[in-house]
Amino acid sequence: MIIPENLNVALTQDEEDSLRGSQGPVMAKVMQTVVLYAEAMSAERLADIEGPGHFVIPWSSPGIAPPIEMLEDLVAAGLKTKFPFTLDPRPPFDFENLNLSIEEEEAINEMYKDQTRYDELMFQLGLRDEDAYTCNPYQPEVGNIPQPGTVLAWSESACAVYANSILAARTNRNGAIIDLLSNIVGKTPFTGLITDQGRRATCLLELDTEQLPNAHLLGAVIGSKIQTGVPYIVGLDRFLGSGIRADNIDYLQELGAIIATYSAVDLIHVENITPEAMQHNRQLLREDYSTYVITDEQLDHQLFSYPNLWSDSEAKPIKCFIGCPHLSLRELHWWADNLHKTLRAKNQEKITVETIICAAPGVLRAFEADRESYSKLIDSGVHMSQACSETVFETGLCTGKPIITNSNKLRAYTTARFYPDDELLEVLVSGEDAGGEHGH
Ligand code: F3S
């Protein structure tokens, strides 16, 4: 039993009552867990959660996911999250799009054998609807778009950094399970990125490049360089214009997701672009900030440093995953147009490398409604999926296979090889390495 007087975190009377069981024994346990988490984070108090959650674990994998027994206890006690939440993509069960081997399909069925029950429990605990499974929930077709300043408890790293940076909402990157429990009590530790001070920039990153860098490479350079803290990035507005716009938002989304992959950074300020940087400019910088410069040489070095992890390093690519994180509708159109153009330029009808493009269910539906663009993509031989491509590798059976991607996040988590978009287009059409020397 926790004695509130022995804690550093200050609790309100309601929070203390809940801790002592005023809302039943299961809620008391949930509250205890959240309070101990706040204590471990050295939070001065709890903050009220003001908007829907987005959680990182949609699959029932034992040891990673919240245990089924715990979820059942929560449901039996009648608990659910204060707001309906969205969740990362479903396990890769859409075998018709993913074209996996029998062994892979069997392994996936075995790994996620409790999935039906897990899904049922998630719905009972507040999962919004069938369209809520994606790692790009702030697309208009999905609609989990918090207002600026909204206090949240999100967990998926790609989403937390977007909510903080692009939407100016406030969340720390919470762990799996504590995300759910925090959203049930409706409280999260008042610390880190929830506070004004925690959102101030710890370093100034000057971009000194000739052209706009690939977002996935720039993200990896920034993440690897600073590892933690809040960067204030200068120089991107030369290429991206001012403010958040339809023609730069996908770039910024990918940049944030990759920085968060390579570091513990969950908020970026981009001069003249992101909302808090637009409002406060360099006043966001702390007094003791450090300065870094990012050059073309560093970006090239990043690309060429990636090892080739294929079992046969000379093999031709057999499969490609695009959409980690899930693509927006704009990006689906970009791939449809550019694959079509590249094929026409080569007098070819279909791509050579089997390609799967992943996006949210609602985004895929909206894309399908545009028959012309949809036909372009499907006719070129692309498959579309709602899955998370990384989970396809979780069985271990894909490891070392000649798989390629445009995602530096997928590359970081698996043995897939990374190609920037323009190079990838060539590889997909020709089936050959585009002459790049990276990854060897
Ligand atoms: Fe999304 Fe899975 Fe990549 S959750 S960000 S597709 S690792």
Short mmCIF file of C-alpha atoms and ligand atoms in Angstrom, two decimals:
data_model
loop_
_atom_site.label_atom_id
_atom_site.label_comp_id
_atom_site.label_asym_id
_atom_site.label_seq_id
_atom_site.Cartn_x
_atom_site.Cartn_y
_atom_site.Cartn_z
CA MET A 1 0.00 0.00 0.00
CA ILE A 2 1.35 3.39 -0.98
CA ILE A 3 1.33 6.06 1.72
CA PRO A 4 0.70 9.38 -0.11
CA GLU A 5 2.55 11.31 2.61
CA ASN A 6 5.73 9.36 1.74
CA LEU A 7 5.65 10.40 -1.91
CA ASN A 8 7.35 13.35 -3.56
CA VAL A 9 4.59 13.61 -6.13
CA ALA A 10 1.79 15.81 -4.78
CA LEU A 11 -1.69 14.32 -5.18
CA THR A 12 -5.11 15.99 -5.11
CA GLN A 13 -7.72 14.75 -2.66
CA ASP A 14 -9.53 12.86 -5.48
CA GLU A 15 -6.30 11.19 -6.56
CA GLU A 16 -5.54 10.16 -2.97
CA ASP A 17 -9.07 8.81 -2.54
CA SER A 18 -8.76 6.81 -5.75
CA LEU A 19 -5.42 5.46 -4.54
CA ARG A 20 -7.13 4.30 -1.36
CA GLY A 21 -9.90 2.52 -3.27
CA SER A 22 -12.75 5.04 -3.62
CA GLN A 23 -13.31 3.79 -7.20
CA GLY A 24 -12.78 0.12 -6.40
CA PRO A 25 -9.75 -2.12 -5.91
CA VAL A 26 -8.80 -2.47 -9.58
CA MET A 27 -8.84 1.28 -10.17
CA ALA A 28 -6.78 1.66 -6.98
CA LYS A 29 -4.13 -0.63 -8.49
CA VAL A 30 -4.17 1.29 -11.76
CA MET A 31 -3.81 4.56 -9.87
CA GLN A 32 -0.97 3.14 -7.76
CA THR A 33 0.90 2.16 -10.91
CA VAL A 34 0.48 5.60 -12.48
CA VAL A 35 1.49 7.34 -9.24
CA LEU A 36 4.62 5.17 -8.87
CA TYR A 37 5.46 5.92 -12.50
CA ALA A 38 5.13 9.64 -11.76
CA GLU A 39 7.33 9.20 -8.69
CA ALA A 40 9.98 7.39 -10.78
CA MET A 41 9.85 10.22 -13.32
CA SER A 42 10.37 12.77 -10.49
CA ALA A 43 7.12 14.49 -11.45
CA GLU A 44 5.89 17.15 -9.05
CA ARG A 45 2.25 16.18 -9.66
CA LEU A 46 -0.10 14.46 -12.10
CA ALA A 47 -1.61 16.32 -15.07
CA ASP A 48 -5.09 15.67 -16.44
CA ILE A 49 -5.11 13.97 -19.85
CA GLU A 50 -7.18 16.12 -22.20
CA GLY A 51 -7.40 14.12 -25.42
CA PRO A 52 -7.48 10.63 -26.99
CA GLY A 53 -4.51 8.31 -26.61
CA HIS A 54 -2.45 6.59 -29.25
CA PHE A 55 -0.81 3.35 -28.12
CA VAL A 56 2.11 1.35 -29.39
CA ILE A 57 1.20 -2.30 -28.89
CA PRO A 58 -1.66 -3.62 -31.06
CA TRP A 59 -0.54 -7.24 -31.00
CA SER A 60 -1.00 -9.90 -28.40
CA SER A 61 2.64 -11.06 -28.25
CA PRO A 62 3.27 -12.41 -24.73
CA GLY A 63 6.03 -10.56 -22.91
CA ILE A 64 5.55 -7.39 -24.95
CA ALA A 65 1.84 -6.71 -24.94
CA PRO A 66 -0.22 -6.01 -21.85
CA PRO A 67 -1.07 -9.49 -20.47
CA ILE A 68 -4.52 -10.78 -21.42
CA GLU A 69 -5.26 -11.51 -17.74
CA MET A 70 -4.59 -7.89 -16.81
CA LEU A 71 -6.83 -6.63 -19.62
CA GLU A 72 -9.57 -9.00 -18.49
CA ASP A 73 -9.32 -7.68 -14.92
CA LEU A 74 -9.64 -4.11 -16.18
CA VAL A 75 -12.68 -4.96 -18.30
CA ALA A 76 -14.31 -6.98 -15.50
CA ALA A 77 -13.97 -3.90 -13.25
CA GLY A 78 -15.81 -1.84 -15.88
CA LEU A 79 -12.80 0.38 -16.60
CA LYS A 80 -12.01 2.05 -19.90
CA THR A 81 -10.00 5.00 -21.17
CA LYS A 82 -11.40 8.52 -20.68
CA PHE A 83 -11.28 9.11 -24.47
CA PRO A 84 -11.48 6.54 -27.31
CA PHE A 85 -7.92 5.71 -28.41
CA THR A 86 -6.13 4.76 -31.62
CA LEU A 87 -3.56 1.97 -31.85
CA ASP A 88 -0.59 1.01 -34.03
CA PRO A 89 -1.27 -1.27 -37.06
CA ARG A 90 -2.75 -4.74 -36.65
CA PRO A 91 -0.53 -7.85 -36.86
CA PRO A 92 0.32 -8.86 -40.44
CA PHE A 93 -2.64 -11.16 -41.07
CA ASP A 94 -3.46 -9.85 -44.55
CA PHE A 95 -1.55 -12.68 -46.15
CA GLU A 96 -3.05 -12.08 -49.61
CA ASN A 97 -1.25 -8.71 -49.79
CA LEU A 98 1.94 -9.67 -48.01
CA ASN A 99 2.63 -12.84 -50.00
CA LEU A 100 4.48 -14.68 -47.25
CA SER A 101 5.75 -18.27 -47.21
CA ILE A 102 3.64 -20.99 -45.56
CA GLU A 103 6.19 -21.13 -42.73
CA GLU A 104 5.90 -17.38 -42.16
CA GLU A 105 2.11 -17.52 -42.16
CA GLU A 106 2.14 -20.39 -39.65
CA ALA A 107 4.62 -18.57 -37.44
CA ILE A 108 2.50 -15.40 -37.50
CA ASN A 109 -0.66 -17.35 -36.67
CA GLU A 110 1.17 -18.94 -33.75
CA MET A 111 2.76 -15.69 -32.51
CA TYR A 112 -0.53 -13.86 -32.46
CA LYS A 113 -2.81 -16.72 -31.46
CA ASP A 114 -4.51 -14.64 -28.75
CA GLN A 115 -5.16 -11.77 -31.14
CA THR A 116 -8.95 -12.14 -31.40
CA ARG A 117 -9.33 -11.96 -27.64
CA TYR A 118 -6.81 -9.12 -27.43
CA ASP A 119 -8.77 -7.11 -30.01
CA GLU A 120 -12.05 -7.72 -28.18
CA LEU A 121 -10.54 -6.52 -24.91
CA MET A 122 -9.00 -3.45 -26.55
CA PHE A 123 -12.39 -2.46 -27.93
CA GLN A 124 -13.94 -2.90 -24.49
CA LEU A 125 -11.19 -0.74 -23.00
CA GLY A 126 -11.81 2.15 -25.41
CA LEU A 127 -10.24 1.37 -28.80
CA ARG A 128 -12.10 3.75 -31.10
CA ASP A 129 -13.07 1.58 -34.09
CA GLU A 130 -11.73 -0.72 -36.82
CA ASP A 131 -10.13 2.26 -38.59
CA ALA A 132 -8.08 3.19 -35.54
CA TYR A 133 -5.19 0.79 -36.34
CA THR A 134 -2.34 2.85 -37.82
CA CYS A 135 0.89 4.61 -36.92
CA ASN A 136 -0.28 7.72 -38.77
CA PRO A 137 -3.46 8.51 -36.78
CA TYR A 138 -3.42 12.27 -37.41
CA GLN A 139 -4.30 11.87 -41.09
CA PRO A 140 -7.72 13.42 -41.74
CA GLU A 141 -9.02 9.99 -42.82
CA VAL A 142 -8.24 8.69 -39.31
CA GLY A 143 -8.87 11.80 -37.27
CA ASN A 144 -6.91 11.56 -34.04
CA ILE A 145 -5.69 15.15 -34.35
CA PRO A 146 -5.19 16.78 -30.95
CA GLN A 147 -5.42 20.54 -30.61
CA PRO A 148 -2.32 22.59 -29.66
CA GLY A 149 -1.54 22.44 -25.95
CA THR A 150 -3.63 19.30 -25.31
CA VAL A 151 -2.08 17.08 -22.63
CA LEU A 152 -1.80 13.47 -23.82
CA ALA A 153 -0.19 10.17 -22.82
CA TRP A 154 0.92 8.60 -26.12
CA SER A 155 3.50 5.90 -26.58
CA GLU A 156 4.36 5.12 -30.25
CA SER A 157 7.57 7.10 -30.81
CA ALA A 158 6.68 8.19 -34.37
CA CYS A 159 3.36 9.53 -33.11
CA ALA A 160 4.53 11.18 -29.88
CA VAL A 161 7.10 13.27 -31.77
CA TYR A 162 4.47 14.32 -34.33
CA ALA A 163 1.91 15.27 -31.69
CA ASN A 164 4.52 17.38 -29.89
CA SER A 165 6.26 18.96 -32.85
CA ILE A 166 3.69 19.39 -35.62
CA LEU A 167 0.52 19.65 -33.57
CA ALA A 168 2.06 21.36 -30.49
CA ALA A 169 0.16 18.97 -28.25
CA ARG A 170 1.98 17.74 -25.13
CA THR A 171 3.03 14.16 -24.45
CA ASN A 172 5.99 12.26 -23.17
CA ARG A 173 6.92 9.03 -24.95
CA ASN A 174 5.28 6.62 -22.55
CA GLY A 175 5.88 2.88 -22.43
CA ALA A 176 3.41 0.20 -23.45
CA ILE A 177 0.93 -0.73 -20.66
CA ILE A 178 1.52 2.53 -18.75
CA ASP A 179 -0.01 4.29 -21.78
CA LEU A 180 -3.23 2.34 -21.30
CA LEU A 181 -3.26 2.68 -17.50
CA SER A 182 -2.60 6.45 -17.65
CA ASN A 183 -5.47 6.92 -20.10
CA ILE A 184 -7.78 4.91 -17.85
CA VAL A 185 -7.12 7.13 -14.83
CA GLY A 186 -6.91 10.15 -17.13
CA LYS A 187 -3.64 11.29 -15.55
CA THR A 188 -0.03 11.46 -16.64
CA PRO A 189 3.10 12.65 -14.82
CA PHE A 190 3.52 16.43 -15.01
CA THR A 191 7.09 16.36 -16.22
CA GLY A 192 9.26 16.47 -19.33
CA LEU A 193 7.43 17.53 -22.47
CA ILE A 194 4.20 18.27 -20.59
CA THR A 195 5.90 21.30 -19.00
CA ASP A 196 6.95 24.62 -20.61
CA GLN A 197 10.52 24.20 -19.40
CA GLY A 198 10.77 20.62 -20.75
CA ARG A 199 9.80 21.88 -24.21
CA ARG A 200 12.66 24.38 -24.46
CA ALA A 201 15.39 23.52 -26.96
CA THR A 202 18.66 22.05 -25.68
CA CYS A 203 20.59 22.42 -28.92
CA LEU A 204 20.63 24.40 -32.14
CA LEU A 205 21.13 22.35 -35.30
CA GLU A 206 22.22 24.31 -38.33
CA LEU A 207 21.53 22.69 -41.65
CA ASP A 208 24.36 23.53 -44.04
CA THR A 209 23.44 21.49 -47.13
CA GLU A 210 23.09 22.35 -50.80
CA GLN A 211 19.63 20.86 -51.11
CA LEU A 212 16.83 19.41 -49.04
CA PRO A 213 18.20 16.20 -47.47
CA ASN A 214 16.29 12.93 -47.57
CA ALA A 215 14.16 13.05 -44.39
CA HIS A 216 15.18 9.52 -43.37
CA LEU A 217 18.87 10.29 -43.62
CA LEU A 218 18.60 13.66 -41.92
CA GLY A 219 16.57 12.06 -39.13
CA ALA A 220 19.22 9.41 -38.60
CA VAL A 221 22.04 11.99 -38.53
CA ILE A 222 20.18 14.19 -36.03
CA GLY A 223 19.08 11.31 -33.81
CA SER A 224 22.53 9.70 -33.74
CA LYS A 225 24.21 13.02 -33.05
CA ILE A 226 22.16 14.34 -30.18
CA GLN A 227 20.56 11.16 -28.70
CA THR A 228 18.37 13.11 -26.30
CA GLY A 229 16.96 16.59 -25.60
CA VAL A 230 15.02 18.97 -27.84
CA PRO A 231 16.63 20.23 -31.06
CA TYR A 232 15.91 23.61 -32.63
CA ILE A 233 16.56 23.06 -36.33
CA VAL A 234 17.62 25.99 -38.48
CA GLY A 235 17.78 26.06 -42.27
CA LEU A 236 14.98 23.71 -43.34
CA ASP A 237 12.70 26.64 -44.19
CA ARG A 238 15.03 27.40 -47.14
CA PHE A 239 13.60 24.27 -48.77
CA LEU A 240 10.27 23.70 -47.05
CA GLY A 241 8.88 27.25 -46.89
CA SER A 242 7.28 28.77 -43.83
CA GLY A 243 4.76 27.11 -41.49
CA ILE A 244 3.23 23.63 -41.68
CA ARG A 245 1.82 23.08 -45.16
CA ALA A 246 0.42 20.30 -47.30
CA ASP A 247 3.70 20.19 -49.23
CA ASN A 248 5.98 19.81 -46.19
CA ILE A 249 3.95 17.99 -43.57
CA ASP A 250 4.82 14.47 -44.78
CA TYR A 251 8.52 15.37 -44.84
CA LEU A 252 8.29 16.64 -41.27
CA GLN A 253 6.34 13.58 -40.17
CA GLU A 254 9.03 11.26 -41.55
CA LEU A 255 11.84 13.38 -40.17
CA GLY A 256 10.38 13.25 -36.67
CA ALA A 257 9.71 9.50 -36.84
CA ILE A 258 13.30 8.77 -37.85
CA ILE A 259 14.82 11.10 -35.27
CA ALA A 260 12.72 9.27 -32.65
CA THR A 261 13.95 5.91 -34.00
CA TYR A 262 17.59 6.87 -33.55
CA SER A 263 17.27 8.68 -30.23
CA ALA A 264 15.13 9.51 -27.22
CA VAL A 265 14.09 12.82 -28.84
CA ASP A 266 10.31 13.32 -28.80
CA LEU A 267 10.00 16.98 -29.78
CA ILE A 268 11.66 19.01 -32.53
CA HIS A 269 11.32 22.71 -33.17
CA VAL A 270 11.94 23.76 -36.76
CA GLU A 271 12.64 27.46 -37.28
CA ASN A 272 9.86 29.30 -39.16
CA ILE A 273 7.92 26.04 -39.54
CA THR A 274 6.68 24.25 -36.41
CA PRO A 275 4.06 26.05 -34.31
CA GLU A 276 6.07 26.70 -31.16
CA ALA A 277 9.10 27.86 -33.19
CA MET A 278 6.82 30.19 -35.17
CA GLN A 279 5.52 31.62 -31.92
CA HIS A 280 8.66 31.90 -29.79
CA ASN A 281 11.56 31.75 -32.30
CA ARG A 282 14.99 31.31 -30.72
CA GLN A 283 13.65 32.28 -27.32
CA LEU A 284 12.90 28.55 -27.09
CA LEU A 285 16.61 27.86 -26.70
CA ARG A 286 17.81 27.25 -23.16
CA GLU A 287 20.66 29.38 -21.89
CA ASP A 288 23.12 26.46 -22.02
CA TYR A 289 22.22 25.15 -25.48
CA SER A 290 24.85 23.49 -27.65
CA THR A 291 25.30 23.99 -31.41
CA TYR A 292 25.84 21.46 -34.21
CA VAL A 293 26.19 21.84 -37.94
CA ILE A 294 24.85 19.23 -40.38
CA THR A 295 26.60 18.93 -43.73
CA ASP A 296 26.17 16.97 -46.95
CA GLU A 297 29.25 14.93 -46.01
CA GLN A 298 27.61 13.75 -42.80
CA LEU A 299 24.49 12.72 -44.71
CA ASP A 300 26.54 10.80 -47.29
CA HIS A 301 28.53 9.16 -44.54
CA GLN A 302 25.29 8.07 -42.85
CA LEU A 303 24.03 6.44 -46.05
CA PHE A 304 27.29 4.66 -46.82
CA SER A 305 27.73 3.41 -43.26
CA TYR A 306 24.80 1.00 -43.38
CA PRO A 307 25.95 -2.63 -43.48
CA ASN A 308 24.46 -5.08 -45.95
CA LEU A 309 22.81 -7.65 -43.69
CA TRP A 310 21.43 -9.96 -46.37
CA SER A 311 22.48 -13.63 -46.21
CA ASP A 312 23.62 -13.25 -49.83
CA SER A 313 24.88 -9.69 -50.12
CA GLU A 314 24.89 -9.89 -53.94
CA ALA A 315 21.30 -11.13 -54.22
CA LYS A 316 18.70 -9.26 -56.26
CA PRO A 317 15.90 -7.73 -54.18
CA ILE A 318 12.77 -9.89 -53.97
CA LYS A 319 10.50 -7.67 -51.93
CA CYS A 320 10.07 -4.04 -50.95
CA PHE A 321 8.15 -2.42 -48.11
CA ILE A 322 7.09 1.23 -48.31
CA GLY A 323 5.11 2.93 -45.56
CA CYS A 324 6.93 2.76 -42.24
CA PRO A 325 5.40 4.89 -40.81
CA HIS A 326 2.12 4.46 -42.69
CA LEU A 327 1.78 6.75 -45.72
CA SER A 328 -0.56 9.68 -46.15
CA LEU A 329 -2.96 9.96 -49.08
CA ARG A 330 -0.57 12.47 -50.71
CA GLU A 331 2.29 9.99 -50.48
CA LEU A 332 0.19 7.21 -52.03
CA HIS A 333 -0.49 9.53 -54.97
CA TRP A 334 3.23 10.35 -55.20
CA TRP A 335 4.11 6.66 -55.49
CA ALA A 336 1.33 6.01 -58.01
CA ASP A 337 2.48 8.90 -60.23
CA ASN A 338 6.19 8.30 -59.96
CA LEU A 339 6.08 4.54 -60.42
CA HIS A 340 3.86 5.08 -63.46
CA LYS A 341 6.27 7.68 -64.90
CA THR A 342 9.36 5.57 -64.27
CA LEU A 343 7.72 2.53 -65.87
CA ARG A 344 6.68 4.55 -68.93
CA ALA A 345 10.17 5.96 -69.31
CA LYS A 346 11.46 2.39 -69.50
CA ASN A 347 8.64 1.07 -71.67
CA GLN A 348 7.72 -1.36 -68.96
CA GLU A 349 4.27 -2.29 -67.65
CA LYS A 350 5.02 -3.72 -64.24
CA ILE A 351 7.64 -3.29 -61.57
CA THR A 352 10.14 -6.09 -61.11
CA VAL A 353 10.39 -6.17 -57.31
CA GLU A 354 7.28 -7.21 -55.42
CA THR A 355 6.24 -4.10 -53.49
CA ILE A 356 3.88 -3.62 -50.58
CA ILE A 357 2.78 -0.12 -49.60
CA CYS A 358 1.30 0.29 -46.12
CA ALA A 359 -1.20 2.88 -44.92
CA ALA A 360 -4.13 3.28 -42.54
CA PRO A 361 -7.41 1.55 -43.45
CA GLY A 362 -9.22 4.89 -43.99
CA VAL A 363 -6.38 6.28 -46.10
CA LEU A 364 -6.35 3.17 -48.28
CA ARG A 365 -10.12 3.44 -48.76
CA ALA A 366 -9.86 7.10 -49.75
CA PHE A 367 -7.09 6.25 -52.21
CA GLU A 368 -9.09 3.38 -53.69
CA ALA A 369 -11.95 5.80 -54.34
CA ASP A 370 -9.71 7.68 -56.80
CA ARG A 371 -9.98 5.03 -59.51
CA GLU A 372 -7.40 6.55 -61.84
CA SER A 373 -4.60 6.82 -59.32
CA TYR A 374 -5.54 3.52 -57.69
CA SER A 375 -5.43 1.71 -61.03
CA LYS A 376 -2.02 3.21 -61.80
CA LEU A 377 -0.59 1.76 -58.62
CA ILE A 378 -2.31 -1.61 -58.78
CA ASP A 379 -1.61 -2.03 -62.49
CA SER A 380 2.07 -1.39 -61.86
CA GLY A 381 2.02 -4.47 -59.62
CA VAL A 382 1.95 -2.89 -56.16
CA HIS A 383 0.06 -4.48 -53.25
CA MET A 384 -1.41 -2.42 -50.45
CA SER A 385 -1.66 -3.39 -46.80
CA GLN A 386 -2.78 -2.06 -43.44
CA ALA A 387 0.02 -3.95 -41.68
CA CYS A 388 3.17 -2.76 -39.98
CA SER A 389 5.98 -4.05 -42.19
CA GLU A 390 8.29 -4.46 -39.22
CA THR A 391 6.03 -7.12 -37.70
CA VAL A 392 6.52 -9.28 -40.79
CA PHE A 393 10.14 -9.65 -39.63
CA GLU A 394 9.17 -10.55 -36.06
CA THR A 395 9.02 -14.27 -36.82
CA GLY A 396 12.72 -14.20 -37.70
CA LEU A 397 11.96 -16.02 -40.97
CA CYS A 398 12.53 -12.90 -43.11
CA THR A 399 15.87 -12.16 -41.54
CA GLY A 400 18.63 -11.93 -44.15
CA LYS A 401 16.24 -12.12 -47.13
CA PRO A 402 16.90 -9.59 -49.92
CA ILE A 403 14.23 -7.10 -48.87
CA ILE A 404 14.47 -3.37 -49.52
CA THR A 405 12.69 -0.29 -48.18
CA ASN A 406 12.63 3.50 -48.26
CA SER A 407 12.23 3.56 -44.47
CA ASN A 408 15.24 4.15 -42.30
CA LYS A 409 13.12 3.01 -39.37
CA LEU A 410 12.42 -0.38 -40.92
CA ARG A 411 16.10 -0.62 -41.88
CA ALA A 412 17.13 0.09 -38.28
CA TYR A 413 14.89 -2.67 -36.87
CA THR A 414 15.46 -5.37 -39.49
CA THR A 415 17.87 -6.65 -42.15
CA ALA A 416 16.12 -4.71 -44.94
CA ARG A 417 18.32 -2.43 -47.10
CA PHE A 418 17.50 1.24 -47.35
CA TYR A 419 17.23 3.27 -50.55
CA PRO A 420 16.19 6.93 -50.83
CA ASP A 421 12.92 7.28 -52.80
CA ASP A 422 14.44 8.27 -56.16
CA GLU A 423 16.89 5.40 -56.13
CA LEU A 424 14.22 3.03 -54.92
CA LEU A 425 11.99 3.86 -57.88
CA GLU A 426 14.77 2.74 -60.23
CA VAL A 427 15.43 -0.45 -58.29
CA LEU A 428 11.74 -1.40 -58.21
CA VAL A 429 11.44 -1.03 -61.95
CA SER A 430 14.76 -2.60 -62.99
CA GLY A 431 15.14 -5.15 -60.21
CA GLU A 432 18.80 -4.17 -60.03
CA ASP A 433 20.77 -2.12 -57.54
CA ALA A 434 20.65 1.42 -58.95
CA GLY A 435 24.43 1.71 -58.80
CA GLY A 436 24.44 3.00 -55.24
CA GLU A 437 27.33 1.67 -53.24
CA HIS A 438 25.75 1.95 -49.84
CA GLY A 439 24.98 -1.15 -47.85
CA HIS A 440 27.86 -3.21 -49.24
FE1 F3S B 1 4.56 2.04 -38.10
FE2 F3S B 1 5.45 -0.35 -37.70
FE3 F3S B 1 6.98 1.42 -38.81
S1 F3S B 1 4.17 0.79 -36.33
S2 F3S B 1 6.37 3.30 -37.81
S3 F3S B 1 5.08 0.60 -39.69
S4 F3S B 1 7.63 -0.08 -37.27
#
